[in-house]
PDB file of C-alpha atoms in Angstrom:
ATOM      1  CA  MET A  12     -67.846 106.365 -78.474  1.00 48.00           C
ATOM      2  CA  LYS A  13     -69.130 110.356 -78.921  1.00 50.00           C
ATOM      3  CA  LYS A  14     -71.461 109.963 -76.477  1.00 47.00           C
ATOM      4  CA  LYS A  15     -69.749 107.722 -73.948  1.00 45.00           C
ATOM      5  CA  LYS A  16     -67.053 111.507 -74.612  1.00 48.00           C
ATOM      6  CA  LEU A  17     -69.971 113.540 -73.770  1.00 44.00           C
ATOM      7  CA  PHE A  18     -71.289 111.582 -70.694  1.00 40.00           C
ATOM      8  CA  PHE A  19     -67.721 111.600 -69.091  1.00 41.00           C
ATOM      9  CA  LEU A  20     -67.360 115.300 -69.728  1.00 42.00           C
ATOM     10  CA  THR A  21     -70.439 116.113 -67.910  1.00 40.00           C
ATOM     11  CA  VAL A  22     -69.707 113.880 -65.249  1.00 37.00           C
ATOM     12  CA  MET A  23     -66.212 115.416 -64.466  1.00 45.00           C
ATOM     13  CA  ALA A  24     -67.992 119.453 -65.097  1.00 44.00           C
ATOM     14  CA  MET A  25     -70.460 118.107 -62.254  1.00 43.00           C
ATOM     15  CA  MET A  26     -67.960 117.288 -59.933  1.00 46.00           C
ATOM     16  CA  ALA A  27     -66.303 120.490 -60.532  1.00 47.00           C
ATOM     17  CA  MET A  28     -69.229 121.667 -59.279  1.00 43.00           C
ATOM     18  CA  THR A  29     -70.031 120.160 -56.625  1.00 45.00           C
ATOM     19  CA  VAL A  30     -66.382 120.379 -54.980  1.00 44.00           C
ATOM     20  CA  CYS A  31     -67.086 124.385 -55.687  1.00 44.00           C
ATOM     21  CA  ALA A  32     -70.003 124.462 -53.925  1.00 47.00           C
ATOM     22  CA  GLN A  33     -68.887 122.081 -50.888  1.00 84.00           C
ATOM     23  CA  THR A  34     -66.037 125.044 -49.978  1.00 98.00           C
ATOM     24  CA  LYS A  35     -67.421 127.055 -47.169  1.00 98.00           C
ATOM     25  CA  VAL A  36     -66.448 130.604 -46.507  1.00 98.00           C
ATOM     26  CA  ILE A  37     -64.778 132.218 -42.967  1.00 99.00           C
ATOM     27  CA  ALA A  38     -64.448 135.716 -42.501  1.00 99.00           C
ATOM     28  CA  HIS A  39     -61.365 136.269 -40.827  1.00 98.00           C
ATOM     29  CA  ARG A  40     -61.563 138.209 -37.813  1.00 98.00           C
ATOM     30  CA  GLY A  41     -65.000 139.397 -39.028  1.00 98.00           C
ATOM     31  CA  TYR A  42     -66.405 141.202 -41.447  1.00 98.00           C
ATOM     32  CA  TRP A  43     -63.811 144.031 -40.831  1.00 98.00           C
ATOM     33  CA  THR A  44     -62.849 145.617 -43.835  1.00 98.00           C
ATOM     34  CA  PRO A  45     -65.740 148.618 -44.246  1.00 98.00           C
ATOM     35  CA  ALA A  46     -65.782 151.383 -43.098  1.00 97.00           C
ATOM     36  CA  GLY A  47     -67.218 151.537 -39.330  1.00 98.00           C
ATOM     37  CA  SER A  48     -65.752 148.134 -38.831  1.00 98.00           C
ATOM     38  CA  ALA A  49     -63.089 146.809 -36.442  1.00 98.00           C
ATOM     39  CA  GLN A  50     -60.892 142.819 -36.715  1.00 98.00           C
ATOM     40  CA  ASN A  51     -62.486 141.220 -33.699  1.00 98.00           C
ATOM     41  CA  SER A  52     -65.588 143.356 -32.940  1.00 98.00           C
ATOM     42  CA  ILE A  53     -69.181 142.223 -33.008  1.00 98.00           C
ATOM     43  CA  THR A  54     -69.722 144.845 -35.652  1.00 98.00           C
ATOM     44  CA  SER A  55     -67.427 142.490 -37.994  1.00 98.00           C
ATOM     45  CA  LEU A  56     -69.771 139.314 -36.815  1.00 98.00           C
ATOM     46  CA  ASN A  57     -73.004 140.867 -37.519  1.00 98.00           C
ATOM     47  CA  GLY A  58     -70.982 141.936 -41.244  1.00 98.00           C
ATOM     48  CA  THR A  59     -70.333 138.944 -41.307  1.00 98.00           C
ATOM     49  CA  ASN A  60     -74.082 137.349 -40.652  1.00 98.00           C
ATOM     50  CA  ARG A  61     -75.319 139.340 -42.995  1.00 98.00           C
ATOM     51  CA  LEU A  62     -72.767 138.492 -46.256  1.00 98.00           C
ATOM     52  CA  GLY A  63     -73.762 135.124 -45.260  1.00 97.00           C
ATOM     53  CA  ALA A  64     -70.455 133.224 -44.778  1.00 98.00           C
ATOM     54  CA  TYR A  65     -70.091 130.457 -43.263  1.00 98.00           C
ATOM     55  CA  GLY A  66     -68.465 132.003 -39.786  1.00 98.00           C
ATOM     56  CA  SER A  67     -66.734 134.245 -38.609  1.00 98.00           C
ATOM     57  CA  GLU A  68     -63.191 133.733 -36.620  1.00 99.00           C
ATOM     58  CA  PHE A  69     -62.077 135.428 -33.880  1.00 98.00           C
ATOM     59  CA  ASP A  70     -59.221 135.037 -31.419  1.00 98.00           C
ATOM     60  CA  VAL A  71     -59.253 134.932 -27.362  1.00 98.00           C
ATOM     61  CA  HIS A  72     -57.155 135.447 -24.477  1.00 98.00           C
ATOM     62  CA  ILE A  73     -57.963 134.894 -20.284  1.00 98.00           C
ATOM     63  CA  THR A  74     -57.178 137.715 -18.192  1.00 98.00           C
ATOM     64  CA  THR A  75     -55.616 137.114 -14.903  1.00 98.00           C
ATOM     65  CA  ASP A  76     -59.063 137.074 -13.229  1.00 98.00           C
ATOM     66  CA  GLY A  77     -60.582 134.619 -15.520  1.00 98.00           C
ATOM     67  CA  VAL A  78     -62.364 136.991 -17.819  1.00 98.00           C
ATOM     68  CA  VAL A  79     -62.079 135.874 -21.363  1.00 98.00           C
ATOM     69  CA  MET A  80     -61.171 138.497 -23.998  1.00 98.00           C
ATOM     70  CA  VAL A  81     -61.640 139.025 -27.785  1.00 98.00           C
ATOM     71  CA  ASN A  82     -58.702 140.116 -29.826  1.00 98.00           C
ATOM     72  CA  HIS A  83     -56.423 139.045 -31.891  1.00 98.00           C
ATOM     73  CA  ASP A  84     -53.107 140.292 -29.923  1.00 97.00           C
ATOM     74  CA  ARG A  85     -51.884 139.352 -26.398  1.00 98.00           C
ATOM     75  CA  VAL A  86     -50.408 143.154 -25.948  1.00 98.00           C
ATOM     76  CA  LEU A  87     -52.861 145.920 -26.908  1.00 97.00           C
ATOM     77  CA  PRO A  88     -51.651 148.805 -28.683  1.00 95.00           C
ATOM     78  CA  ASP A  89     -50.993 151.093 -25.574  1.00 95.00           C
ATOM     79  CA  GLY A  90     -48.769 148.082 -24.206  1.00 96.00           C
ATOM     80  CA  THR A  91     -51.446 146.749 -21.881  1.00 97.00           C
ATOM     81  CA  ASN A  92     -51.094 143.008 -21.861  1.00 98.00           C
ATOM     82  CA  ILE A  93     -54.700 140.626 -21.489  1.00 98.00           C
ATOM     83  CA  GLU A  94     -53.206 138.113 -20.155  1.00 98.00           C
ATOM     84  CA  LEU A  95     -51.016 140.288 -17.658  1.00 98.00           C
ATOM     85  CA  VAL A  96     -53.631 142.230 -16.030  1.00 98.00           C
ATOM     86  CA  ASN A  97     -57.740 141.665 -14.601  1.00 98.00           C
ATOM     87  CA  TYR A  98     -61.060 142.824 -16.691  1.00 98.00           C
ATOM     88  CA  GLN A  99     -60.841 146.447 -14.783  1.00 97.00           C
ATOM     89  CA  LYS A 100     -57.823 147.303 -17.219  1.00 97.00           C
ATOM     90  CA  LEU A 101     -59.235 146.367 -19.930  1.00 98.00           C
ATOM     91  CA  LYS A 102     -62.895 147.717 -19.440  1.00 95.00           C
ATOM     92  CA  LYS A 103     -62.319 150.741 -21.357  1.00 94.00           C
ATOM     93  CA  GLU A 104     -60.702 149.669 -24.243  1.00 97.00           C
ATOM     94  CA  ILE A 105     -61.802 151.005 -27.606  1.00 97.00           C
ATOM     95  CA  LEU A 106     -61.571 149.326 -30.814  1.00 97.00           C
ATOM     96  CA  SER A 107     -60.318 151.580 -33.842  1.00 96.00           C
ATOM     97  CA  ASN A 108     -64.161 152.009 -34.569  1.00 98.00           C
ATOM     98  CA  GLY A 109     -65.581 153.034 -30.568  1.00 97.00           C
ATOM     99  CA  GLU A 110     -66.525 149.759 -30.076  1.00 98.00           C
ATOM    100  CA  LYS A 111     -65.241 148.413 -26.336  1.00 97.00           C
ATOM    101  CA  LEU A 112     -62.739 145.586 -26.671  1.00 98.00           C
ATOM    102  CA  PRO A 113     -65.532 142.537 -26.299  1.00 98.00           C
ATOM    103  CA  THR A 114     -65.316 139.748 -23.712  1.00 98.00           C
ATOM    104  CA  PHE A 115     -66.018 136.035 -24.818  1.00 98.00           C
ATOM    105  CA  LYS A 116     -68.957 136.073 -23.434  1.00 98.00           C
ATOM    106  CA  GLN A 117     -70.633 139.163 -25.248  1.00 98.00           C
ATOM    107  CA  TYR A 118     -69.447 138.106 -28.623  1.00 98.00           C
ATOM    108  CA  LEU A 119     -70.998 134.638 -28.180  1.00 98.00           C
ATOM    109  CA  ARG A 120     -74.212 136.082 -26.885  1.00 98.00           C
ATOM    110  CA  ALA A 121     -73.997 138.326 -30.207  1.00 98.00           C
ATOM    111  CA  GLY A 122     -73.695 135.302 -32.037  1.00 98.00           C
ATOM    112  CA  LYS A 123     -76.119 133.263 -30.723  1.00 98.00           C
ATOM    113  CA  LYS A 124     -78.749 135.667 -32.235  1.00 98.00           C
ATOM    114  CA  LEU A 125     -77.349 135.388 -36.004  1.00 97.00           C
ATOM    115  CA  ASN A 126     -78.561 132.021 -37.568  1.00 93.00           C
ATOM    116  CA  GLY A 127     -76.200 130.631 -39.963  1.00 93.00           C
ATOM    117  CA  THR A 128     -73.092 131.596 -38.843  1.00 98.00           C
ATOM    118  CA  GLN A 129     -70.692 129.598 -37.100  1.00 98.00           C
ATOM    119  CA  LEU A 130     -68.088 131.023 -34.438  1.00 99.00           C
ATOM    120  CA  ILE A 131     -64.564 130.367 -35.242  1.00 99.00           C
ATOM    121  CA  CYS A 132     -62.993 130.386 -32.247  1.00 99.00           C
ATOM    122  CA  GLU A 133     -59.070 130.215 -32.057  1.00 99.00           C
ATOM    123  CA  ILE A 134     -57.272 129.994 -28.540  1.00 98.00           C
ATOM    124  CA  LYS A 135     -54.416 131.862 -28.762  1.00 98.00           C
ATOM    125  CA  ALA A 136     -51.307 130.230 -27.636  1.00 98.00           C
ATOM    126  CA  HIS A 137     -51.214 131.568 -24.124  1.00 98.00           C
ATOM    127  CA  ILE A 138     -47.677 132.774 -22.174  1.00 97.00           C
ATOM    128  CA  THR A 139     -48.395 129.119 -20.357  1.00 97.00           C
ATOM    129  CA  ASN A 140     -49.750 125.931 -20.494  1.00 98.00           C
ATOM    130  CA  GLU A 141     -51.806 126.744 -17.288  1.00 98.00           C
ATOM    131  CA  GLY A 142     -53.455 130.051 -18.910  1.00 98.00           C
ATOM    132  CA  GLU A 143     -54.760 128.171 -21.870  1.00 98.00           C
ATOM    133  CA  ASP A 144     -56.484 125.531 -20.118  1.00 98.00           C
ATOM    134  CA  ARG A 145     -58.227 128.349 -17.790  1.00 98.00           C
ATOM    135  CA  CYS A 146     -58.435 129.983 -21.020  1.00 98.00           C
ATOM    136  CA  ILE A 147     -60.033 126.827 -23.063  1.00 99.00           C
ATOM    137  CA  ASP A 148     -62.440 125.767 -19.417  1.00 98.00           C
ATOM    138  CA  SER A 149     -64.154 129.446 -19.491  1.00 98.00           C
ATOM    139  CA  VAL A 150     -65.019 129.270 -22.844  1.00 99.00           C
ATOM    140  CA  LEU A 151     -65.843 125.832 -22.819  1.00 98.00           C
ATOM    141  CA  ASN A 152     -68.904 126.550 -19.799  1.00 98.00           C
ATOM    142  CA  SER A 153     -69.740 129.744 -21.762  1.00 98.00           C
ATOM    143  CA  VAL A 154     -70.577 128.081 -24.554  1.00 98.00           C
ATOM    144  CA  LYS A 155     -72.437 125.109 -22.922  1.00 98.00           C
ATOM    145  CA  GLN A 156     -73.998 127.461 -20.691  1.00 98.00           C
ATOM    146  CA  GLU A 157     -75.186 129.436 -23.823  1.00 98.00           C
ATOM    147  CA  GLU A 158     -76.507 126.139 -24.874  1.00 98.00           C
ATOM    148  CA  MET A 159     -73.505 126.844 -28.159  1.00 98.00           C
ATOM    149  CA  GLU A 160     -71.842 123.783 -28.259  1.00 98.00           C
ATOM    150  CA  LYS A 161     -73.326 123.368 -32.398  1.00 98.00           C
ATOM    151  CA  ARG A 162     -72.555 126.723 -33.298  1.00 98.00           C
ATOM    152  CA  VAL A 163     -68.841 126.983 -32.236  1.00 98.00           C
ATOM    153  CA  GLU A 164     -65.785 125.625 -33.578  1.00 98.00           C
ATOM    154  CA  TYR A 165     -62.438 125.933 -32.190  1.00 99.00           C
ATOM    155  CA  ILE A 166     -58.490 126.330 -34.082  1.00 99.00           C
ATOM    156  CA  SER A 167     -55.195 126.828 -32.262  1.00 98.00           C
ATOM    157  CA  PHE A 168     -51.500 126.914 -33.052  1.00 98.00           C
ATOM    158  CA  SER A 169     -50.787 125.511 -29.827  1.00 98.00           C
ATOM    159  CA  LYS A 170     -50.757 121.573 -29.878  1.00 98.00           C
ATOM    160  CA  ASN A 171     -51.539 121.712 -25.690  1.00 98.00           C
ATOM    161  CA  ALA A 172     -54.941 123.501 -26.734  1.00 98.00           C
ATOM    162  CA  CYS A 173     -56.159 121.219 -29.516  1.00 98.00           C
ATOM    163  CA  GLN A 174     -54.883 118.415 -26.715  1.00 98.00           C
ATOM    164  CA  TYR A 175     -56.724 120.176 -24.079  1.00 98.00           C
ATOM    165  CA  LEU A 176     -59.964 121.048 -26.604  1.00 98.00           C
ATOM    166  CA  ALA A 177     -59.954 117.030 -27.459  1.00 98.00           C
ATOM    167  CA  GLN A 178     -60.518 116.119 -24.431  1.00 98.00           C
ATOM    168  CA  HIS A 179     -62.620 118.432 -22.382  1.00 98.00           C
ATOM    169  CA  ALA A 180     -64.985 119.333 -25.448  1.00 98.00           C
ATOM    170  CA  PRO A 181     -68.388 117.437 -26.442  1.00 98.00           C
ATOM    171  CA  VAL A 182     -67.563 114.420 -28.405  1.00 97.00           C
ATOM    172  CA  GLY A 183     -68.254 115.508 -31.798  1.00 97.00           C
ATOM    173  CA  THR A 184     -66.486 118.863 -31.666  1.00 98.00           C
ATOM    174  CA  LYS A 185     -64.821 120.486 -34.283  1.00 98.00           C
ATOM    175  CA  ILE A 186     -61.073 121.406 -33.796  1.00 99.00           C
ATOM    176  CA  SER A 187     -58.180 122.416 -36.144  1.00 98.00           C
ATOM    177  CA  TYR A 188     -54.804 122.485 -36.024  1.00 98.00           C
ATOM    178  CA  LEU A 189     -53.001 125.619 -37.648  1.00 98.00           C
ATOM    179  CA  ASN A 190     -49.442 125.030 -37.160  1.00 97.00           C
ATOM    180  CA  ASN A 191     -48.020 123.471 -40.227  1.00 95.00           C
ATOM    181  CA  ASP A 192     -45.452 120.791 -38.352  1.00 98.00           C
ATOM    182  CA  LEU A 193     -47.812 118.385 -38.144  1.00 98.00           C
ATOM    183  CA  THR A 194     -48.901 115.657 -40.762  1.00 98.00           C
ATOM    184  CA  PRO A 195     -52.754 115.889 -41.125  1.00 98.00           C
ATOM    185  CA  ALA A 196     -52.707 111.849 -39.404  1.00 98.00           C
ATOM    186  CA  GLN A 197     -50.588 113.169 -36.536  1.00 98.00           C
ATOM    187  CA  CYS A 198     -53.162 116.138 -36.289  1.00 98.00           C
ATOM    188  CA  LYS A 199     -55.708 113.183 -35.891  1.00 98.00           C
ATOM    189  CA  ALA A 200     -53.467 111.617 -33.783  1.00 98.00           C
ATOM    190  CA  MET A 201     -54.011 114.527 -31.355  1.00 98.00           C
ATOM    191  CA  GLY A 202     -57.743 114.085 -31.364  1.00 98.00           C
ATOM    192  CA  CYS A 203     -58.254 116.771 -34.357  1.00 98.00           C
ATOM    193  CA  THR A 204     -60.957 116.743 -36.356  1.00 98.00           C
ATOM    194  CA  GLY A 205     -59.376 119.084 -39.688  1.00 98.00           C
ATOM    195  CA  ILE A 206     -56.946 120.560 -40.164  1.00 98.00           C
ATOM    196  CA  ASP A 207     -56.091 124.462 -41.049  1.00 98.00           C
ATOM    197  CA  PHE A 208     -53.058 125.591 -42.691  1.00 98.00           C
ATOM    198  CA  ASN A 209     -52.046 128.648 -44.619  1.00 98.00           C
ATOM    199  CA  GLU A 210     -51.650 128.214 -48.182  1.00 97.00           C
ATOM    200  CA  ALA A 211     -47.357 127.751 -48.891  1.00 98.00           C
ATOM    201  CA  THR A 212     -47.950 124.536 -47.147  1.00 98.00           C
ATOM    202  CA  TYR A 213     -50.448 123.231 -48.952  1.00 98.00           C
ATOM    203  CA  GLY A 214     -48.320 124.114 -51.967  1.00 97.00           C
ATOM    204  CA  LYS A 215     -45.721 122.379 -50.286  1.00 98.00           C
ATOM    205  CA  TYR A 216     -47.431 119.492 -49.759  1.00 98.00           C
ATOM    206  CA  PRO A 217     -51.075 119.276 -51.721  1.00 97.00           C
ATOM    207  CA  ASN A 218     -51.576 116.114 -50.737  1.00 98.00           C
ATOM    208  CA  TYR A 219     -52.577 116.633 -47.678  1.00 98.00           C
ATOM    209  CA  ILE A 220     -55.657 118.130 -49.064  1.00 98.00           C
ATOM    210  CA  SER A 221     -56.855 114.220 -50.267  1.00 98.00           C
ATOM    211  CA  ASP A 222     -54.474 112.606 -46.794  1.00 98.00           C
ATOM    212  CA  ALA A 223     -57.099 114.687 -44.406  1.00 98.00           C
ATOM    213  CA  HIS A 224     -60.182 113.850 -46.821  1.00 98.00           C
ATOM    214  CA  LYS A 225     -59.201 109.549 -46.418  1.00 98.00           C
ATOM    215  CA  LEU A 226     -58.792 110.229 -42.366  1.00 98.00           C
ATOM    216  CA  GLY A 227     -62.494 111.780 -42.605  1.00 98.00           C
ATOM    217  CA  MET A 228     -60.668 115.386 -41.718  1.00 98.00           C
ATOM    218  CA  ASP A 229     -61.593 118.827 -42.391  1.00 98.00           C
ATOM    219  CA  VAL A 230     -59.480 120.637 -44.634  1.00 98.00           C
ATOM    220  CA  ASN A 231     -59.583 124.534 -43.988  1.00 98.00           C
ATOM    221  CA  VAL A 232     -56.804 126.917 -45.639  1.00 98.00           C
ATOM    222  CA  TRP A 233     -56.187 130.492 -44.385  1.00 98.00           C
ATOM    223  CA  THR A 234     -55.239 133.664 -44.894  1.00 98.00           C
ATOM    224  CA  VAL A 235     -56.728 133.544 -48.833  1.00 98.00           C
ATOM    225  CA  ASP A 236     -56.535 137.030 -50.142  1.00 98.00           C
ATOM    226  CA  ASP A 237     -55.707 136.849 -53.948  1.00 98.00           C
ATOM    227  CA  LEU A 238     -58.760 135.777 -56.464  1.00 98.00           C
ATOM    228  CA  ASN A 239     -56.716 133.180 -58.435  1.00 98.00           C
ATOM    229  CA  GLN A 240     -55.348 131.466 -54.628  1.00 98.00           C
ATOM    230  CA  MET A 241     -58.806 131.237 -54.148  1.00 98.00           C
ATOM    231  CA  ASP A 242     -59.972 129.314 -57.120  1.00 98.00           C
ATOM    232  CA  LYS A 243     -57.103 126.826 -57.088  1.00 98.00           C
ATOM    233  CA  PHE A 244     -58.245 126.138 -53.453  1.00 98.00           C
ATOM    234  CA  ILE A 245     -61.654 125.758 -54.236  1.00 98.00           C
ATOM    235  CA  LYS A 246     -61.156 123.586 -57.325  1.00 97.00           C
ATOM    236  CA  ALA A 247     -58.752 121.522 -54.949  1.00 97.00           C
ATOM    237  CA  GLY A 248     -61.585 120.645 -52.879  1.00 97.00           C
ATOM    238  CA  VAL A 249     -60.643 122.354 -49.465  1.00 98.00           C
ATOM    239  CA  ASP A 250     -64.023 122.397 -47.164  1.00 98.00           C
ATOM    240  CA  PHE A 251     -63.296 126.002 -45.374  1.00 98.00           C
ATOM    241  CA  LEU A 252     -61.550 128.590 -47.032  1.00 98.00           C
ATOM    242  CA  THR A 253     -60.657 132.096 -44.581  1.00 98.00           C
ATOM    243  CA  THR A 254     -60.091 135.273 -46.332  1.00 98.00           C
ATOM    244  CA  ASN A 255     -60.219 139.023 -45.698  1.00 98.00           C
ATOM    245  CA  ASN A 256     -61.988 139.518 -48.573  1.00 98.00           C
ATOM    246  CA  PRO A 257     -65.332 137.229 -47.719  1.00 98.00           C
ATOM    247  CA  VAL A 258     -66.935 138.924 -50.500  1.00 98.00           C
ATOM    248  CA  GLU A 259     -65.380 137.399 -53.585  1.00 98.00           C
ATOM    249  CA  ALA A 260     -64.394 134.796 -51.608  1.00 98.00           C
ATOM    250  CA  LEU A 261     -68.065 133.589 -51.691  1.00 98.00           C
ATOM    251  CA  LYS A 262     -68.644 134.470 -55.343  1.00 97.00           C
ATOM    252  CA  LEU A 263     -66.168 132.136 -56.348  1.00 97.00           C
ATOM    253  CA  SER A 264     -67.630 129.436 -54.119  1.00 95.00           C
ATOM    254  CA  LYS A 265     -70.702 129.519 -55.562  1.00 89.00           C
TER     255      LYS A 265
END
């Protein structure tokens, strides 16, 4: 009896270790917290690679003349709305670390040099669905030209963007919905391969993790910076954890 109990405990411990090992860390807007870095910068992308995190998350918008820019907010600190101006108006925009506001092509080409780092591209909700569609078309075209289809994954709060990606991205492309107004089954029906909900949503619907896994979907949680919460989600078996604190998350996920 004691041997059976010991065997059972050993198996459970191994299973717990396996779950922890499966959780991959995504740096939210890149690894931007060190001095000299900035959110959504190429510097933060390079920092993510040096850490060994699974991926670097970033955000994109498209200008009136079709240039996709990397930045979290549609409106810049000086009041410039990325989606309402042409690229010439943005060429001199500077991030907090002195780096120029990057275009998607510049970010993509920088990422291409970094083996082992996935690019987690958030298609921001645009002013119009047409703007989102144009943005996605440009992004997919650039990714194809750079032969980076297997290195770029997509997330969005927009149902339109997720559906458009599902219809136009190569088969097998990872697409996750960020909003919490759909169940995992509804996300899958929309064409998504994963769910990417905030930590409060999983607190309210803890079954979403197992529900998504039963559907063959990936599970990500954002944006988790508290160490206790990180540990909880890792033990719960999430596949990915997005955080502003990737250093500590990587320690916990090992």
